[in-house]
Coordinates of C-alpha atoms and ligand atoms in Angstrom, one line a residue:
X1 CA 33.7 2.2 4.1
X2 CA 31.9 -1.0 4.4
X3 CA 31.8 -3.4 1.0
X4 CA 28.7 -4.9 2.0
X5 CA 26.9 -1.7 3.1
X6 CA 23.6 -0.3 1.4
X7 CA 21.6 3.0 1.7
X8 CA 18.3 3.5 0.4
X9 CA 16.1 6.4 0.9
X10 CA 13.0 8.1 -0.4
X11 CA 11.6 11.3 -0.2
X12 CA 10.5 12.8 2.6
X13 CA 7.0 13.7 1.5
X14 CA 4.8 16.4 2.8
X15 CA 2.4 15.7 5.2
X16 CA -0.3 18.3 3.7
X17 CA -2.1 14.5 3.0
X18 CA -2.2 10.7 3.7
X19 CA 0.4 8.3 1.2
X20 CA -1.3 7.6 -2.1
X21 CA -0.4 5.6 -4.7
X22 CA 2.1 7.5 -5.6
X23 CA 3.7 7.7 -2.1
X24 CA 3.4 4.4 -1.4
X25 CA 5.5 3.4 -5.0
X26 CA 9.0 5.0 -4.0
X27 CA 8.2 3.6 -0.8
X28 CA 7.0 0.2 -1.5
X29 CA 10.4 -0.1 -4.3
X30 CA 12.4 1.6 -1.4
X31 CA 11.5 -1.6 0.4
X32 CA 11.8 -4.6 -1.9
X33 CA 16.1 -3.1 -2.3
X34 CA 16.3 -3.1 1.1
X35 CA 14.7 -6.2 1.9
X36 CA 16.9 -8.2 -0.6
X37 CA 19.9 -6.4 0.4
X38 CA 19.4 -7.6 3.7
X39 CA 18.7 -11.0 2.9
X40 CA 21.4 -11.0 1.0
X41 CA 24.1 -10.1 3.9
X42 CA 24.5 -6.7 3.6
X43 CA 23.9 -4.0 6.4
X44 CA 21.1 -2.0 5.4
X45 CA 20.2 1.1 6.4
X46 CA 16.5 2.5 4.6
X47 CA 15.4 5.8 5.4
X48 CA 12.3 7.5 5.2
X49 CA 10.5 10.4 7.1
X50 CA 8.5 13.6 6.7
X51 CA 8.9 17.2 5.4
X52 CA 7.2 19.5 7.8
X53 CA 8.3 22.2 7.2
X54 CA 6.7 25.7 5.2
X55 CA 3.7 27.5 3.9
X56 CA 1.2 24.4 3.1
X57 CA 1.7 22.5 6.8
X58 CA 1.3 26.2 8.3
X59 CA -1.3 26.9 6.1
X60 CA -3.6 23.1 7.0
X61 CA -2.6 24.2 11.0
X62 CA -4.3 27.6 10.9
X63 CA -7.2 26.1 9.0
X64 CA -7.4 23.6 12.0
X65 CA -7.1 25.8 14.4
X66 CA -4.3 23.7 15.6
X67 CA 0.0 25.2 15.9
X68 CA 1.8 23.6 13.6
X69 CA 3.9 21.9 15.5
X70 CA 0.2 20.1 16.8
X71 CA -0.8 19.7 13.5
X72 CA 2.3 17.8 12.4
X73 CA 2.6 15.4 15.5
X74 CA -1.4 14.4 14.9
X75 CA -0.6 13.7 11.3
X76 CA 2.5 11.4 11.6
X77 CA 1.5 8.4 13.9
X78 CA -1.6 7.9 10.7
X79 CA 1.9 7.8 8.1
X80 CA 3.2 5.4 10.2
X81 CA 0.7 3.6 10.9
X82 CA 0.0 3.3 6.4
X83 CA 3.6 2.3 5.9
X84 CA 3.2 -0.5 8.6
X85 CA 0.2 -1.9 6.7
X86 CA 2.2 -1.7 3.4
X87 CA 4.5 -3.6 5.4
X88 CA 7.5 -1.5 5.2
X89 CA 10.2 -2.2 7.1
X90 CA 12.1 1.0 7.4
X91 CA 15.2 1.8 9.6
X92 CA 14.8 5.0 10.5
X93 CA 12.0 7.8 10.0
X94 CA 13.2 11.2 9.8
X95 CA 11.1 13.6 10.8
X96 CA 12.3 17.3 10.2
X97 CA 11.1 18.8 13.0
X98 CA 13.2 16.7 14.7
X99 CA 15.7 17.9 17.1
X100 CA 18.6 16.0 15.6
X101 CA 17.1 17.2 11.7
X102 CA 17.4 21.0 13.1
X103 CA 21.0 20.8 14.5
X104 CA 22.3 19.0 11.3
X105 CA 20.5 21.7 8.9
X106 CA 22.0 24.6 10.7
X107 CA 25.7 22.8 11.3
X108 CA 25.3 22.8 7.4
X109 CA 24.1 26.3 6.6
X110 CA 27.0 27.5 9.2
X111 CA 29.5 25.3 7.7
X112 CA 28.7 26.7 3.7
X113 CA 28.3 30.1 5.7
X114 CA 31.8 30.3 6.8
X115 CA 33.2 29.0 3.9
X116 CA 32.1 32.3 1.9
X117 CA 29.1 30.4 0.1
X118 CA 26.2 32.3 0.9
X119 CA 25.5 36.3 1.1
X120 CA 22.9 38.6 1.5
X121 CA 21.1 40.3 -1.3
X122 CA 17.8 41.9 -2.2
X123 CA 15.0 39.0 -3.5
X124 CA 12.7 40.5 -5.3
X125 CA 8.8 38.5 -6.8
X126 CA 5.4 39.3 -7.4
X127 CA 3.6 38.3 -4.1
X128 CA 0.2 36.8 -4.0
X129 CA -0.7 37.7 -0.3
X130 CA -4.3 36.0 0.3
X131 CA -2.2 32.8 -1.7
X132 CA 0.9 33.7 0.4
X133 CA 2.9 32.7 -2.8
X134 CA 5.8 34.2 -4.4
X135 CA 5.4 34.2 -8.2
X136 CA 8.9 34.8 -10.7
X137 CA 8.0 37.4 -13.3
X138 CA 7.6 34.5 -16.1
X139 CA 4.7 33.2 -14.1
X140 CA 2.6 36.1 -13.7
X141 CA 3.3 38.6 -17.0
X142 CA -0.1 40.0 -16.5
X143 CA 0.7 40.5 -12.9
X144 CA -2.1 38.1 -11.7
X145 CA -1.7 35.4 -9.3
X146 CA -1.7 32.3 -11.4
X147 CA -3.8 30.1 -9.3
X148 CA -6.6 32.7 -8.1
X149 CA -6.4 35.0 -10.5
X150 CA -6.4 37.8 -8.0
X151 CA -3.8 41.1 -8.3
X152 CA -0.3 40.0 -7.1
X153 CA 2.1 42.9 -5.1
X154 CA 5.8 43.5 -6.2
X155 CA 7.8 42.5 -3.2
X156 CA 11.3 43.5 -2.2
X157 CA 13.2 41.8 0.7
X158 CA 16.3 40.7 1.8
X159 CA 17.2 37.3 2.0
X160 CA 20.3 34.5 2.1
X161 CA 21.4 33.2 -1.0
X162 CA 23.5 30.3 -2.1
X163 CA 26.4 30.3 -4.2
X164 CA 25.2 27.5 -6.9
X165 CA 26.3 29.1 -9.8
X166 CA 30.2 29.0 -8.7
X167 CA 29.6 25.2 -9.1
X168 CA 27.9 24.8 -12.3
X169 CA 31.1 23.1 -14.1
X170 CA 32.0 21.2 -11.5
X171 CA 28.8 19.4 -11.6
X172 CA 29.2 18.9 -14.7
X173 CA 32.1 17.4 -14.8
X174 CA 31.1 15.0 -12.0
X175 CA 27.9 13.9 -14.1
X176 CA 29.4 13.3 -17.0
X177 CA 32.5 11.1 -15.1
X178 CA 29.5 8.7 -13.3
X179 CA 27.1 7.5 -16.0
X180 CA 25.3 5.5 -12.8
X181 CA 24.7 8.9 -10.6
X182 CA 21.6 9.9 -12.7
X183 CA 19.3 7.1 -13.7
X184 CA 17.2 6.4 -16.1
X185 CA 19.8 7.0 -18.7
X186 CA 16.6 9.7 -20.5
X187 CA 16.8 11.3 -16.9
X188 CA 20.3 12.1 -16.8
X189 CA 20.7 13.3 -20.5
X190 CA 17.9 15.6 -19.1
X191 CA 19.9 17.3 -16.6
X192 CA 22.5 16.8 -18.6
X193 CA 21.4 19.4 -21.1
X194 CA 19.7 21.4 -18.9
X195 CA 23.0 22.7 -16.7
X196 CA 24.6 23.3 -20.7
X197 CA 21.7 25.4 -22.1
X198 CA 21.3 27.3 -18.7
X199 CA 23.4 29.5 -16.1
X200 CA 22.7 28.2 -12.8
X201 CA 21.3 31.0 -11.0
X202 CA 22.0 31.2 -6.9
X203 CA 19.6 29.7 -4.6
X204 CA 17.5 31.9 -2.2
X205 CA 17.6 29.7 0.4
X206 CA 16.0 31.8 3.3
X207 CA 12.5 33.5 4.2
X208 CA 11.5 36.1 6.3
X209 CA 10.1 35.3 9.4
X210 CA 7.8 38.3 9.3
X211 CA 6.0 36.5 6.4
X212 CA 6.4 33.3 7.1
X213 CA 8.2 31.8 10.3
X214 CA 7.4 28.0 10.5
X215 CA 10.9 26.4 9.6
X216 CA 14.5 26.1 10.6
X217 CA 16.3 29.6 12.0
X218 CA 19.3 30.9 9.7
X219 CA 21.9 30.5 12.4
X220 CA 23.5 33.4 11.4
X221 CA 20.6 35.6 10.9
X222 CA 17.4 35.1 13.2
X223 CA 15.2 36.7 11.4
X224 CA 14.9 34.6 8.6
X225 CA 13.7 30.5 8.6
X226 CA 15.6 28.0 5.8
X227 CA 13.8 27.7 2.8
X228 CA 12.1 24.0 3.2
X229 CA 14.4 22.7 0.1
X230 CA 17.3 23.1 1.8
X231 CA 16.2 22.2 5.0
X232 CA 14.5 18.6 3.3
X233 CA 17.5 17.8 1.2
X234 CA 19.5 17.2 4.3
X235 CA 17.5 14.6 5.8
X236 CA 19.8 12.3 4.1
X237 CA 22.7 12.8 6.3
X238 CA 21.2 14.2 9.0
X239 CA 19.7 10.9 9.4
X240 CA 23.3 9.3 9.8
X241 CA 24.2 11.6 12.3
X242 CA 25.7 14.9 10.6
X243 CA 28.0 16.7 11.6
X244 CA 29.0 14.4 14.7
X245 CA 28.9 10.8 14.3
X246 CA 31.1 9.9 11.0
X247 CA 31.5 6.2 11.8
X248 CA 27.7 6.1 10.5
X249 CA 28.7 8.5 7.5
X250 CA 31.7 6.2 6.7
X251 CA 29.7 3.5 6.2
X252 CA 26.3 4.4 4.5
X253 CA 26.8 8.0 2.9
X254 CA 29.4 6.3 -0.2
X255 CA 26.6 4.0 -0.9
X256 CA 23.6 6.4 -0.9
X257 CA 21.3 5.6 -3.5
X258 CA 17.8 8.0 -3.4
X259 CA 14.7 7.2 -5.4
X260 CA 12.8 9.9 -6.2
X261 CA 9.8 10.3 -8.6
X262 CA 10.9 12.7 -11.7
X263 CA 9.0 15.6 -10.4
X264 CA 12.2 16.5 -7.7
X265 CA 14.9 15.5 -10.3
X266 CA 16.6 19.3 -10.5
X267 CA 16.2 19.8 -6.4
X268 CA 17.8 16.4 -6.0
X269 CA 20.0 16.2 -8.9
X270 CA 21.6 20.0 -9.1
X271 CA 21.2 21.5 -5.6
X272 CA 21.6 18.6 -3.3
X273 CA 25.2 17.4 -5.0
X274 CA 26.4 21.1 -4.8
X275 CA 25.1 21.4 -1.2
X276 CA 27.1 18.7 -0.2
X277 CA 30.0 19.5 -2.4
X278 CA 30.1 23.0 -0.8
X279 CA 30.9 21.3 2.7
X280 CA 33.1 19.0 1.4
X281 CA 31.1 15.6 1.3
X282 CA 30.4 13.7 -1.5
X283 CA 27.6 13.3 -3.8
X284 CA 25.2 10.2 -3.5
X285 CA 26.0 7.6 -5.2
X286 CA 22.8 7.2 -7.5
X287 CA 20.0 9.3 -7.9
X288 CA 17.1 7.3 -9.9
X289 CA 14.0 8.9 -10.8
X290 CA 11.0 6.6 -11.4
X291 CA 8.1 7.9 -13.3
X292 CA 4.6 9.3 -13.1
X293 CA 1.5 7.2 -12.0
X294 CA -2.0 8.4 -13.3
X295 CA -5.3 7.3 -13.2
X296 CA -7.2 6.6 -16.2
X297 CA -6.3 9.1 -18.5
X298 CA -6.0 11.7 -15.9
X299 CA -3.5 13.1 -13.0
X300 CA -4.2 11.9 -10.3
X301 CA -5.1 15.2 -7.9
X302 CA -7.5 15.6 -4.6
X303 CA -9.2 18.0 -7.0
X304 CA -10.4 15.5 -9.3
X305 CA -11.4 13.5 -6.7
X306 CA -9.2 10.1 -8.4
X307 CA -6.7 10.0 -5.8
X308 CA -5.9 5.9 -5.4
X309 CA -6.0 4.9 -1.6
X310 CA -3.5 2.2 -1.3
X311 CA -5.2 1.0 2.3
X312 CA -8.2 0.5 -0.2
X313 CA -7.0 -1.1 -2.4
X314 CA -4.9 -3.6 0.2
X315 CA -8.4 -4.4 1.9
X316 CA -9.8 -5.3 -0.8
X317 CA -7.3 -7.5 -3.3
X318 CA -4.2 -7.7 0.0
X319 CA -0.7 -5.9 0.3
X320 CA 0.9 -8.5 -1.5
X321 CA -0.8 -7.8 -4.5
X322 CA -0.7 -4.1 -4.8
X323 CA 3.2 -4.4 -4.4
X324 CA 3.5 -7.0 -6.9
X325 CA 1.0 -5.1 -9.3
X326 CA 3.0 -1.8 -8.6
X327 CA 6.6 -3.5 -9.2
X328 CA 5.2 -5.5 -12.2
X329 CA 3.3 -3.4 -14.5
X330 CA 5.4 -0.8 -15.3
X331 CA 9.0 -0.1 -15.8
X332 CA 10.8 1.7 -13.0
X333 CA 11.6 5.2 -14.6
X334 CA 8.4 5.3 -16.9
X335 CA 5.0 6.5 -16.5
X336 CA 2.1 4.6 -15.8
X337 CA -1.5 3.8 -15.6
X338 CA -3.4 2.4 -12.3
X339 CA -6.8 0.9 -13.3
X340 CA -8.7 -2.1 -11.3
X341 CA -8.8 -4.4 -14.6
X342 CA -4.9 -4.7 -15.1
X343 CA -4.6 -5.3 -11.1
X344 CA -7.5 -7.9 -11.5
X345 CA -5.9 -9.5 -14.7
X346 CA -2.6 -9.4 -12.9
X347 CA -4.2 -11.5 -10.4
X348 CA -5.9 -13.8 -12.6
X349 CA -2.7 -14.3 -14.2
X350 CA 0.3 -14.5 -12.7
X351 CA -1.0 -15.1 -9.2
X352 CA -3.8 -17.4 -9.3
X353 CA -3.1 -19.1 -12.5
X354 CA 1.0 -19.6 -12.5
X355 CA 1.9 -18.9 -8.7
X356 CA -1.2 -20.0 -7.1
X357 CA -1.9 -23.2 -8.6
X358 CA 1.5 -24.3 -8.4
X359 CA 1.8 -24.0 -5.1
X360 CA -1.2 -25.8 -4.7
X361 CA -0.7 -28.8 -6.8
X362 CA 2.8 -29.3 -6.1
X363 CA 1.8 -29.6 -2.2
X364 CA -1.3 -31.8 -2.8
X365 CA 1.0 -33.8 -5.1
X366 CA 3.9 -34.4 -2.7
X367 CA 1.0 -35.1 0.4
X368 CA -1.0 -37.5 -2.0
X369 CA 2.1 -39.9 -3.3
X370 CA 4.6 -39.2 -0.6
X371 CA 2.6 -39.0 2.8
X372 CA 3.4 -34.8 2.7
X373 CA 7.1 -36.0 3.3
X374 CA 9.6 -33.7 1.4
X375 CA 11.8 -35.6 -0.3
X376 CA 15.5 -34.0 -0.7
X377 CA 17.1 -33.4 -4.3
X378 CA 19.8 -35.1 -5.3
X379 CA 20.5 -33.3 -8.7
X380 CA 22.4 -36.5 -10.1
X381 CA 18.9 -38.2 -10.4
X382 CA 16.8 -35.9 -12.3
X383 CA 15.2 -36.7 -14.9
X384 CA 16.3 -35.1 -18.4
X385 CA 13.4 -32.7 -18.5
X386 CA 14.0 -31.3 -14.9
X387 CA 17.9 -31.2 -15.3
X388 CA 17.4 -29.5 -18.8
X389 CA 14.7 -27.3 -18.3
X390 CA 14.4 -26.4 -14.3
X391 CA 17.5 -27.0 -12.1
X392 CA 19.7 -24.4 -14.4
X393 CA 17.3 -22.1 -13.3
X394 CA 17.5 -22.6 -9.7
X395 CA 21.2 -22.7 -10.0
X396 CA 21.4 -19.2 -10.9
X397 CA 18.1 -17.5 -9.7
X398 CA 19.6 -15.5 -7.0
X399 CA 22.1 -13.9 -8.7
X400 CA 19.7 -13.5 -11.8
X401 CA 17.6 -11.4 -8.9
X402 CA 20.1 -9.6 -7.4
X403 CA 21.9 -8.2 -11.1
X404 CA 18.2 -7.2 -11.8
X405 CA 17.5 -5.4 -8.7
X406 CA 20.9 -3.7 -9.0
X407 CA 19.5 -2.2 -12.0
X408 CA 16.6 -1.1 -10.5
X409 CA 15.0 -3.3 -12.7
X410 CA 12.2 -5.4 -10.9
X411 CA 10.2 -6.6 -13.7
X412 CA 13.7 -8.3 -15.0
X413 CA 13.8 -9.8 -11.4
X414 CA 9.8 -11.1 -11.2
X415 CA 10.6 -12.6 -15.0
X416 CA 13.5 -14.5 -13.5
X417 CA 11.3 -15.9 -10.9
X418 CA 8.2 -16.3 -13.0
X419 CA 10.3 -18.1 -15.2
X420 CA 10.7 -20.9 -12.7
X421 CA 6.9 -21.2 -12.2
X422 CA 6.1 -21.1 -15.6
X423 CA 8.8 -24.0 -16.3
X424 CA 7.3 -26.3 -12.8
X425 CA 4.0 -25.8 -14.6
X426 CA 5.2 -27.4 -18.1
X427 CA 7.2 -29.9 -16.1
X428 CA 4.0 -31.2 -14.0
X429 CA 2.0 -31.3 -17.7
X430 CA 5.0 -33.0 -19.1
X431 CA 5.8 -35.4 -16.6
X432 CA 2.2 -36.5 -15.9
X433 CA 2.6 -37.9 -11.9
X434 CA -0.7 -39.6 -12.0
X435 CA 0.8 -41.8 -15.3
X436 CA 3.8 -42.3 -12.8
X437 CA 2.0 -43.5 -9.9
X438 CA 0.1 -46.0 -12.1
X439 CA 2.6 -47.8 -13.4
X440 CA 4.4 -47.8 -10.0
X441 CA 7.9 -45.9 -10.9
X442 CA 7.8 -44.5 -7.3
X443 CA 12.1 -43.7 -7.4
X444 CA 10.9 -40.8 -10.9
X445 CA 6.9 -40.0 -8.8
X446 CA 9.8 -39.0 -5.8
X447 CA 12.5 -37.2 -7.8
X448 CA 9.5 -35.6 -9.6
X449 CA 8.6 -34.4 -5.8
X450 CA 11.9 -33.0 -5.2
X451 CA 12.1 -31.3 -8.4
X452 CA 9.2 -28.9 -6.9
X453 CA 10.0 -28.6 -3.5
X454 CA 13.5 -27.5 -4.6
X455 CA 12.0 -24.9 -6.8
X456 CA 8.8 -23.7 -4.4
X457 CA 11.6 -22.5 -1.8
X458 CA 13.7 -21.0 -4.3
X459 CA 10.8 -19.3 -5.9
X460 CA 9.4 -18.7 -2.1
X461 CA 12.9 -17.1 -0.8
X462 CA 13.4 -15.1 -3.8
X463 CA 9.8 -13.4 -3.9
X464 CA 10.2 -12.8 -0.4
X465 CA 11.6 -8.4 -1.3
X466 CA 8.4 -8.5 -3.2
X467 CA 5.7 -10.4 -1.5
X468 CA 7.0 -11.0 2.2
X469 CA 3.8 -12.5 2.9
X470 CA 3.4 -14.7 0.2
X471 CA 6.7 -16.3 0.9
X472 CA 6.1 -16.7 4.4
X473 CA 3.0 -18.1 3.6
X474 CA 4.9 -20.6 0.5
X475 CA 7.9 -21.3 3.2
X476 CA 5.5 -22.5 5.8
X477 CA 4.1 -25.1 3.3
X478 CA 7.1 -26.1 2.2
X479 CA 10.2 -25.1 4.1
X480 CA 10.0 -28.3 6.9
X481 CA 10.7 -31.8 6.5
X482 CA 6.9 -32.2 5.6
X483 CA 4.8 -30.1 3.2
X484 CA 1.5 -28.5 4.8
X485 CA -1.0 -27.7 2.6
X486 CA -3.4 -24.6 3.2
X487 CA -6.0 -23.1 1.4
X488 CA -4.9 -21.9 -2.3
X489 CA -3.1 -18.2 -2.5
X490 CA -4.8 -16.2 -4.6
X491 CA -8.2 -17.6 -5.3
X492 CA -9.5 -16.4 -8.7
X493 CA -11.4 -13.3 -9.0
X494 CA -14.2 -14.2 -11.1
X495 CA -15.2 -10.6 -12.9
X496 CA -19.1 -9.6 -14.2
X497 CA -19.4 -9.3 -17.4
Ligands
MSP1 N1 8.7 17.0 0.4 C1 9.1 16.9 -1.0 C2 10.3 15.9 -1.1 C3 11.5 16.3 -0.3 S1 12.8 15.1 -0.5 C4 14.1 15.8 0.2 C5 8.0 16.3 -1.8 N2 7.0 15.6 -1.1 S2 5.7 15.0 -1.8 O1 4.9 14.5 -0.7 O2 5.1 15.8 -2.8 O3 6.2 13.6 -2.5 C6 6.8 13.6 -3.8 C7 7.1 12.2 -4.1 O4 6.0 11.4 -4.0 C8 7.5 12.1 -5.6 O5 8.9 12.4 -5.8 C9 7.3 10.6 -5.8 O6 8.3 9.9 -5.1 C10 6.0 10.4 -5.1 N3 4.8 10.7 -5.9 C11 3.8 11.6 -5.7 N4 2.9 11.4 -6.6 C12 3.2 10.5 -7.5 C13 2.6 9.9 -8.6 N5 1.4 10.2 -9.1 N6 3.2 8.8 -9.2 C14 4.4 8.4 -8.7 N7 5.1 8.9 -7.7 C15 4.6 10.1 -7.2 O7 8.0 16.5 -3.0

């Protein structure tokens, strides 16, 4: 087990659609860990992929005319191809209709299998067949398919079912010994209460083939496929090589941290720890469920027709400010609400006003009264307002950063950095340059200099989880021995009234 090793996932979403908004948020968060984790020495590993498995992707094949195995491979060069604009930098994509996907699913049904944790018994639902959805009694009292409303069939068939229940207090126990395994604290009290108020029932974890056949064989009984839950949930190790390669296991699987959005708490936070407990592995080591994004008042659904295109919105406003919008506005575990006028205000605000201008008038400063030559800081000469107000900051930015992103808590982190922009703003209204250069005090005009130099690369190497571009973009103006202005970063979005 490495010390300085980090693992990150996200769901593997379906790929019944492109990313939206809400995709592109666990994914986009996903990213800004793993790009500060590897900034800041550790080995990373940040997985993502695809769940392509089950009813829906069969269903979008047939309706294309296309096998599913066609359907899938068409669909996932276009999810690639979002993430890249989103500028994600993942390590590995996981696909489950992978070879490597298949063997480790199967290793892990064979293994639970032989261990005495799965039997056969009778599964018995109402069946919508035009729908090809199995209803539980609860949903459909009046025997009527919920979502078309048409007569539903009483099905009995035999299936493979998962020993959950034997585990209940185990888990349990195990919860309530980690406060950090189930974050946001309101998410964990959640499951929390749930496994007390109910009996874990056992998992069906297999289908027919007959009725539906497009997903991983039972190794021990052909005719059935793995139902896509447990098939998707082991992504996360099959990724790291399960069952064969355990250097890769050694290292990543302790430090597993997976960020889901609240709607797959129970799959993630009740089956997947017992799956993995029934082969002997460990849990993850956090699960943190982020919260909801809407639009307007509204869900967001294709239905409604208010489904947020994030390669919309990036061609219009640029990546760096939909992740910085997405990672600012709301707190990581609540719910929000995407509108154009809090990105634009956003914008207005914290880019082109604070970061923006900054940027700006520190470089055109430094190229007006020192030729563009970056004078180095020497801490002993500051003045008082510098030493009082700005270099503490700088001294402990980083860590400020990485304590906040270890609690998932990346509005903490962009305060800490905003912080610093807000104070180089006061200091350049406070120190008054052009007063400076007047009465010829060039020693204070070039400590003055240094002062923001110092503090545009710390702001520049600290945003860069957040806004890779941006910093590469501040670091190129201000990273060398001379400053080299460009045109400003976020120029103002004037609005119609
Ligand atoms: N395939 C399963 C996950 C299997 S993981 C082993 C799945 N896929 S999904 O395509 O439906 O993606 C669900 C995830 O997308 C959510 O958990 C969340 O990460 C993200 N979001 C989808 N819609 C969202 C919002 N409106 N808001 C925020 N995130 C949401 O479930």
């Amino acid at each position: 087990m490495s010390e300085k090793a980090f693992y990150v996932t996200t769901p593997i979403y379906y790929v019944n659609g492109l990313p939206h908004i809400g995709h592109s948020y666990t994914t986009i968060a996903a990213d800004c860990l793993a790009r500060h984790k590897r900034q800041s020495g550790f080995e990373v590993f940040f997985l993502t992929g695809t769940d392509e498995h089950g009813q829906k992707v069969l269903k979008a094949a047939q309706e294309q005319g296309l096998t599913p195995q066609e359907f899938v491979d068409g669909i996932i060069p276009r999810f690639k191809e979002a993430w890249a604009r989103l500028n994600i930098r993942y390590d590995d994509f996981i696909r489950t209709t992978e070879p490597r996907h298949v063997r480790a699913v199967q290793a892990m049904l064979s293994e639970v299998h032989r261990r005495g944790d799965i039997y056969e018994g009778m599964y018995e639902g109402l069946y919508c067949v035009p729908c090809e959805v199995f209803w539980m009694q609860a949903q459909a009292p009046d025997r009527m398919c919920p979502d078309c409303r048409r007569p539903v069939e009483l099905i009995q068939e035999t299936n493979y079912f998962f020993r959950m229940s034997k585990y209940q207090s185990w888990l349990v126990g195990h919860i309530e010994a980690h406060p950090d395994f189930i974050r946001p604290e309101s998410r964990r009290n959640e499951v929390l209460s749930f496994l007390r108020d109910n009996a874990l029932e056992d998992l069906c974890i297999s289908r027919p083939k007959a009725r539906m056949s497009w997903g991983i064989p039972l190794p021990f009984s052909p005719d059935h496929v793995t139902y896509v839950w447990f098939d998707a949930l082991v992504n996360y190790i099959s990724a790291l090589g399960y069952p064969d390669d355990t250097k890769m296991r050694d290292t990543f699987w302790p430090q597993a941290l997976h960020l889901i959005g609240k709607d797959i708490l129970r799959q993630h936070a009740v089956f997947w720890p017992i799956m993995l407990h029934a082969v002997d592995l460990p849990p993850p080591r956090m699960i943190f469920a982020h919260g909801w994004w809407q639009v307007g008042e509204e869900k967001m659904s294709k239905s409604r027709g208010n489904v947020v295109d994030p390669l919309a919105v990036i061609d219009e406003f640029g990546i760096d400010v939909y992740r910085y919008f997405l990672l600012r506005e709301v707190p990581f575990g609540l719910d929000g609400v995407f509108s154009r006028a809090s990105l634009i205000k956003r914008f207005n605000g914290d880019l082109a006003n604070d970061l923006g201008n900054l940027v700006h008038r520190s470089v055109t400063m430094v190229e007006k009264h020192m030729g563009g030559a970056a004078p180095a800081l020497r801490e002993a000469d500051a003045d008082p307002y510098a030493a009082e107000k700005i270099l503490p900051k700088l001294r402990t930015l980083s860590a400020d950063v990485a304590a906040a992103l270890d609690r998932l808590d990346f509005i903490c982190a962009l305060e800490a950095i905003w912080a610093v922009i807000d104070v180089c703003n006061k200091y350049v209204e406070a120190v008054k340059p052009w007063n400076l250069k007047k009465e010829g005090r060039a020693k204070e005009l070039e400590v003055f200099c240094a002062v923001l130099v110092a503090s545009l690369r710390a702001i520049g190497r600290e945003l860069a989880p957040f806004m890779p571009d941006t910093s590469a973009k501040i670091g190129a103006q201000v990273d060398g021995d001379t400053v080299q202005k460009t045109a400003p970063l976020f120029p103002r979005i004037v609005v119609d009234k």
